[in-house]
PDB file of C-alpha atoms in Angstrom:
ATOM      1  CA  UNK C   4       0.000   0.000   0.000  1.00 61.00           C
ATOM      2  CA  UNK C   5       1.052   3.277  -1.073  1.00 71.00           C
ATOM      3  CA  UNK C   6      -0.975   5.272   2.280  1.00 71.00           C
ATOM      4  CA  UNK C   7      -2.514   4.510   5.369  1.00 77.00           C
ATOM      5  CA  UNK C   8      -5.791   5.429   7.910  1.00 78.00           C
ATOM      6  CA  UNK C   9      -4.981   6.667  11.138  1.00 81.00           C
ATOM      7  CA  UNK C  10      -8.552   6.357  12.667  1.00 86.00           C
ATOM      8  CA  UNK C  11      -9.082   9.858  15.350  1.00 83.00           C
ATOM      9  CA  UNK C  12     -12.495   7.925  16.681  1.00 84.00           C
ATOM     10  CA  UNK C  13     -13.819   4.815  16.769  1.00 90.00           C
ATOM     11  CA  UNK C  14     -14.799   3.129  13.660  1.00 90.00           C
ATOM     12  CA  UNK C  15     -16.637  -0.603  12.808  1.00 92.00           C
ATOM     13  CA  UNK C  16     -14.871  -2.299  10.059  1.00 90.00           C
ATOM     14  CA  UNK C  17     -16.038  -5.425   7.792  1.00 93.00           C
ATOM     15  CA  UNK C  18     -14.163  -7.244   5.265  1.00 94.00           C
ATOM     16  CA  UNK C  19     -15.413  -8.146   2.690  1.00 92.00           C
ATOM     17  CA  UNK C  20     -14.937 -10.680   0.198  1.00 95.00           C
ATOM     18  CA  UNK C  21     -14.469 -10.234  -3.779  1.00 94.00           C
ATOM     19  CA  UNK C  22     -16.720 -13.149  -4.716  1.00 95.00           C
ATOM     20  CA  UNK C  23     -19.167 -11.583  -2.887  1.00 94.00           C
ATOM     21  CA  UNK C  24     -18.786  -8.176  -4.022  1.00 92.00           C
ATOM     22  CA  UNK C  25     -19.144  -9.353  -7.683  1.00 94.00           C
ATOM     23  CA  UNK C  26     -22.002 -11.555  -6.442  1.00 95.00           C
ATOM     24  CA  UNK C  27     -23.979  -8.530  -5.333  1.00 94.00           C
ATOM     25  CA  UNK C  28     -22.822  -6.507  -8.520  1.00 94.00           C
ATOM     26  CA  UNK C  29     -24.579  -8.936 -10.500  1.00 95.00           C
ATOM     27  CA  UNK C  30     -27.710  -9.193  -8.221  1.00 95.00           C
ATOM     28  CA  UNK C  31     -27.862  -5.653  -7.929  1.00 94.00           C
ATOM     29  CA  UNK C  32     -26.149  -3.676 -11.085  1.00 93.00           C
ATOM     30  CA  UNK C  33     -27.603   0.070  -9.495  1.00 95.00           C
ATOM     31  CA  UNK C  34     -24.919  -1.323  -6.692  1.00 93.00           C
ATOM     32  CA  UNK C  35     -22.317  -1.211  -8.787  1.00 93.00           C
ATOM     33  CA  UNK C  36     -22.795   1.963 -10.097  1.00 94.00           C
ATOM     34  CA  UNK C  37     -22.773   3.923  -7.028  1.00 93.00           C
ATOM     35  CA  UNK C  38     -19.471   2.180  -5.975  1.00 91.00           C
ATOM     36  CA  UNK C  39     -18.256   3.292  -9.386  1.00 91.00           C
ATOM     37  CA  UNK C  40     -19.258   6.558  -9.001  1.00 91.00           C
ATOM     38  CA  UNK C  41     -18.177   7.332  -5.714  1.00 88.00           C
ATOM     39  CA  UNK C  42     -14.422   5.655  -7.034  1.00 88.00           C
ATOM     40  CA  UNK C  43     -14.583   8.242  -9.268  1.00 91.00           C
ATOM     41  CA  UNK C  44     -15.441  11.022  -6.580  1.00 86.00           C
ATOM     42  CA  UNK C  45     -12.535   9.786  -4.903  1.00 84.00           C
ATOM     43  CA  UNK C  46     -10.143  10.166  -7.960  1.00 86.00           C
ATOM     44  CA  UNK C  47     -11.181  13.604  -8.477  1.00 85.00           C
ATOM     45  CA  UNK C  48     -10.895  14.401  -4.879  1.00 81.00           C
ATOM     46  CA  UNK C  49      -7.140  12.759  -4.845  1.00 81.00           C
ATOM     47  CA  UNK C  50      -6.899  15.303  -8.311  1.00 82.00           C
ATOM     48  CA  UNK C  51      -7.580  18.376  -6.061  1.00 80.00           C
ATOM     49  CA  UNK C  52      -5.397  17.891  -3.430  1.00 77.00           C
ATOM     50  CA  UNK C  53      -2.380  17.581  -5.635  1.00 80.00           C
ATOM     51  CA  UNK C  54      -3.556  20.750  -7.021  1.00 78.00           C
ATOM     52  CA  UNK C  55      -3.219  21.722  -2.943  1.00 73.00           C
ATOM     53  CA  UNK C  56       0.214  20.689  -2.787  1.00 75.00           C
ATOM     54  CA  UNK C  57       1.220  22.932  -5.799  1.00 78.00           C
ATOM     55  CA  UNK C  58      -0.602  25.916  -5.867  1.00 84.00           C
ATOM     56  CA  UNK C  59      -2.416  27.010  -2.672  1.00 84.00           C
ATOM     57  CA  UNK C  60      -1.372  28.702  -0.236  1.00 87.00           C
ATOM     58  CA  UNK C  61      -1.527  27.086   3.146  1.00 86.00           C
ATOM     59  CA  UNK C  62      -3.961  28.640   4.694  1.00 89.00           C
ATOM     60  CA  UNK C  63      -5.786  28.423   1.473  1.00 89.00           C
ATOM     61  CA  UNK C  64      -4.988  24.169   1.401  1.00 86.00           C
ATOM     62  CA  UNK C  65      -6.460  24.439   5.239  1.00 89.00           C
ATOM     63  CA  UNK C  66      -9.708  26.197   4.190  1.00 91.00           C
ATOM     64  CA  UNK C  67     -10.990  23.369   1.319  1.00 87.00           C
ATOM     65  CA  UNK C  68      -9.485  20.867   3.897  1.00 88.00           C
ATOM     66  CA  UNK C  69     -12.118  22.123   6.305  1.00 92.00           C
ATOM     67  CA  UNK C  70     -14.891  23.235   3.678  1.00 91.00           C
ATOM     68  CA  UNK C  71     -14.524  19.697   1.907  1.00 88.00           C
ATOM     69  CA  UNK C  72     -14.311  17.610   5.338  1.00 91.00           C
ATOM     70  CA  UNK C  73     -17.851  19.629   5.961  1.00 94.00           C
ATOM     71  CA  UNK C  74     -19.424  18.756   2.621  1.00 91.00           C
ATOM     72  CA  UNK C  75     -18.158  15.330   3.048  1.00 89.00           C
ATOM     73  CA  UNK C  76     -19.993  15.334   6.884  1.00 93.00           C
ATOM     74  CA  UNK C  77     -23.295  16.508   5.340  1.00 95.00           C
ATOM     75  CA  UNK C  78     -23.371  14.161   2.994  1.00 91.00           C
ATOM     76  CA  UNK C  79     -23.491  11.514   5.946  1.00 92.00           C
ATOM     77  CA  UNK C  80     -25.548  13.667   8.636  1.00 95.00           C
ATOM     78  CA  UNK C  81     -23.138  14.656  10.184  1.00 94.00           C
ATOM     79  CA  UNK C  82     -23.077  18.479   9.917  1.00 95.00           C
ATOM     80  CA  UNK C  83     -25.180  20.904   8.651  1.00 93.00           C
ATOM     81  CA  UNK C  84     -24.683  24.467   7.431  1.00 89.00           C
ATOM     82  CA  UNK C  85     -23.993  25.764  10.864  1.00 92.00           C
ATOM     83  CA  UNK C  86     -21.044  23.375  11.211  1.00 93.00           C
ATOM     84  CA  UNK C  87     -19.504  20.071  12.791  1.00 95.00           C
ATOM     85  CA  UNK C  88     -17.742  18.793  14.942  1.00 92.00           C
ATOM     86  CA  UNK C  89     -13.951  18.227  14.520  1.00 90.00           C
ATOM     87  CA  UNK C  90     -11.768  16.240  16.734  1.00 87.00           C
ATOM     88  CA  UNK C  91      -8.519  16.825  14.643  1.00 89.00           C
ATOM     89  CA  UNK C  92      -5.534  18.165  16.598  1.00 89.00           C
ATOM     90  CA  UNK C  93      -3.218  20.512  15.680  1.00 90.00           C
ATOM     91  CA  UNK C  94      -0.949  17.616  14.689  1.00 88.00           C
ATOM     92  CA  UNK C  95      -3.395  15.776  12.632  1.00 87.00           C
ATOM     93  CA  UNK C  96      -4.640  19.269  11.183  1.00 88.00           C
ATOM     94  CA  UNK C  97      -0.970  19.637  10.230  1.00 85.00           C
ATOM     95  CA  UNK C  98      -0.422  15.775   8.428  1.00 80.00           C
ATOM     96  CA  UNK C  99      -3.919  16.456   6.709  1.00 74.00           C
TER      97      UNK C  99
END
């Protein structure tokens, strides 16, 4: 592996296997699109923050940090408009 997940609070994980993954691809082919899609999201994400790295400023790379970590915390109830919460340190604030 190229990276790796430093969890900051508690998370459930589940492995699953490949067989089954295709199996429920081809039960369910709406499935597969949405995982497809959201690989994609991911891509272009990974896309923006080289563009971070190169050309923004740092308080500028720290301000679509936070506004993407919100729109990313909406998207899975977990903040609104008025905000979120955010457990990151300075230190993980920093590595992020």
């Amino acid at each position: 592996s190229d990276h790796n997940v430093e969890p900051i609070t508690p998370v459930q994980a589940s492995e699953v296997k490949q067989r089954d993954l295709l199996a429920a691809f081809t039960a369910t082919p709406r499935l597969a699109t949405a995982v497809l899609w959201a690989a994609s999201r991911d891509e272009a994400m990974v896309v923006e923050h080289l563009v971070d790295l190169g050309r923004r400023t740092a308080s500028e790379r720290m301000a679509h940090f936070l506004l993407e970590l919100g729109a990313r915390l909406r998207l899975v109830g977990m903040a609104d408009r008025a905000g979120f919460a955010c457990p990151l340190s300075q230190y993980l604030l920093a590595d992020a």
